[in-house]
Amino acid sequence: QVQLVESGGGLVQAGGSLKLSCAASGRTSRSNAMGWFRAAPGKERQFVAAISESGDTTDYGDPVKGRFTISRDNAKNTVYLQMVSLKPEDSAVYYCAASRQRVGVLINWDQYDYWGQGTQVTVSP
């Protein structure tokens, strides 16, 4: 199976930036599309960003459009989420996800097969 490990979370002031990383290991050749989701206490899991297997196509959830950028380095088996202009409402546990599916970018949680443990992002006012 595929293991995903997120890193890069932490505490930042509003307006600041963070870059999250997701390192994949195991049998990653079939984990093509990847994405990021987030979950705040008492709220449902929310789509953040997704990227195709080649990295040439991306999509973003409305709350983060224009502020977050997803990218991947397939040689390093790593996907990134660059976050700028952070807001308190961005505070959540951020999860990396990988899918066995090959087509396009995936924005629904049930399209993903493998999940990391999450990394906490806290944005202070």
Coordinates of C-alpha atoms in Angstrom, one line a residue:
Q1 CA 0.0 0.0 0.0
V2 CA 0.9 3.7 -0.1
Q3 CA 1.9 5.7 2.9
L4 CA 1.6 9.5 3.0
V5 CA 3.3 11.7 5.6
E6 CA 2.5 15.4 5.9
S7 CA 4.8 18.0 7.3
G8 CA 5.2 21.8 7.5
G9 CA 2.2 22.7 9.6
G10 CA 2.5 25.1 12.5
L11 CA 1.3 28.4 14.1
V12 CA 1.4 31.5 11.9
Q13 CA -0.1 35.0 12.1
A14 CA -2.9 36.1 9.8
G15 CA -1.4 37.2 6.5
G16 CA 1.6 34.8 6.8
S17 CA 2.5 31.8 4.8
L18 CA 3.3 28.1 5.2
K19 CA 4.3 25.4 2.8
L20 CA 3.1 21.9 3.5
S21 CA 4.8 18.8 2.1
C22 CA 3.4 15.3 1.6
A23 CA 5.9 12.5 1.1
A24 CA 4.7 9.3 -0.4
S25 CA 6.2 5.9 0.0
G26 CA 5.3 2.3 -0.8
R27 CA 3.7 1.3 -4.1
T28 CA 3.1 4.8 -5.4
S29 CA 3.1 4.0 -9.2
R30 CA -0.7 3.6 -9.2
S31 CA -1.4 6.6 -6.9
N32 CA -1.8 9.0 -9.7
A33 CA -4.0 11.9 -8.8
M34 CA -3.3 13.6 -5.4
G35 CA -5.0 16.3 -3.3
W36 CA -5.3 18.2 -0.1
F37 CA -8.3 18.3 2.2
R38 CA -8.8 20.1 5.6
A39 CA -10.9 19.6 8.6
A40 CA -11.6 22.1 11.4
P41 CA -13.2 21.1 14.7
G42 CA -16.9 20.6 14.3
K43 CA -16.8 21.1 10.5
E44 CA -17.0 18.7 7.6
R45 CA -14.0 17.7 5.6
Q46 CA -13.4 20.4 2.9
F47 CA -11.7 20.1 -0.4
V48 CA -8.6 22.3 -0.7
A49 CA -6.6 21.4 -3.8
A50 CA -6.0 18.6 -6.3
I51 CA -3.4 17.9 -9.0
S52 CA -3.2 15.4 -11.8
E53 CA -0.6 12.7 -12.1
S54 CA 1.6 14.7 -14.3
G55 CA 1.1 18.0 -12.5
D56 CA -0.2 19.8 -15.5
T57 CA -3.8 20.2 -14.2
T58 CA -5.0 21.6 -10.9
D59 CA -8.1 22.6 -9.1
Y60 CA -8.9 24.5 -5.9
G61 CA -11.7 24.9 -3.5
D62 CA -13.4 28.4 -3.5
P63 CA -12.1 29.5 -0.1
V64 CA -8.5 29.1 -1.1
K65 CA -8.4 30.2 -4.8
G66 CA -5.8 32.7 -5.5
R67 CA -4.0 32.1 -2.2
F68 CA -2.9 28.4 -2.2
T69 CA -0.9 26.6 -4.9
I70 CA -0.5 22.8 -5.2
S71 CA 2.5 21.3 -6.9
R72 CA 4.3 18.0 -7.1
D73 CA 7.8 16.6 -7.7
N74 CA 7.3 13.1 -9.0
A75 CA 11.1 12.4 -8.8
K76 CA 10.8 13.0 -5.1
N77 CA 7.4 11.4 -4.7
T78 CA 6.3 14.5 -3.0
V79 CA 3.3 16.9 -3.3
Y80 CA 3.3 20.4 -1.9
L81 CA 0.8 23.0 -0.8
Q82 CA 2.1 26.6 -0.7
M83 CA -0.3 28.7 1.4
V84 CA 0.0 32.5 1.4
S85 CA -2.2 35.3 2.9
L86 CA -3.4 32.9 5.5
K87 CA -6.6 33.7 7.4
P88 CA -7.9 32.5 10.8
E89 CA -10.6 30.5 9.0
D90 CA -7.8 28.5 7.3
S91 CA -7.0 26.9 10.7
A92 CA -7.5 23.2 10.4
V93 CA -5.8 19.8 10.2
Y94 CA -4.6 19.4 6.6
Y95 CA -4.6 16.0 5.0
C96 CA -2.8 14.7 2.0
A97 CA -4.6 12.1 -0.2
A98 CA -3.7 9.9 -3.1
S99 CA -5.9 8.1 -5.6
R100 CA -5.5 5.0 -7.8
Q101 CA -7.6 6.8 -10.4
R102 CA -5.8 8.1 -13.5
V103 CA -8.2 10.6 -15.0
G104 CA -8.1 14.3 -14.3
V105 CA -8.2 16.0 -11.0
L106 CA -10.3 14.7 -8.1
I107 CA -12.2 17.0 -5.8
N108 CA -14.4 14.5 -3.8
W109 CA -13.1 12.7 -0.7
D110 CA -14.4 9.3 -1.8
Q111 CA -12.3 9.4 -5.0
Y112 CA -9.2 9.0 -2.9
D113 CA -7.8 5.7 -1.6
Y114 CA -4.9 6.7 0.7
W115 CA -4.7 9.3 3.4
G116 CA -2.0 10.8 5.6
Q117 CA -2.3 11.4 9.3
G118 CA -2.6 15.2 8.9
T119 CA -0.7 18.3 10.0
Q120 CA -2.1 21.1 12.1
V121 CA -2.2 24.6 10.7
T122 CA -3.2 27.3 13.2
V123 CA -3.6 30.9 12.0
S124 CA -3.9 33.5 14.8
P125 CA -5.9 36.8 14.3

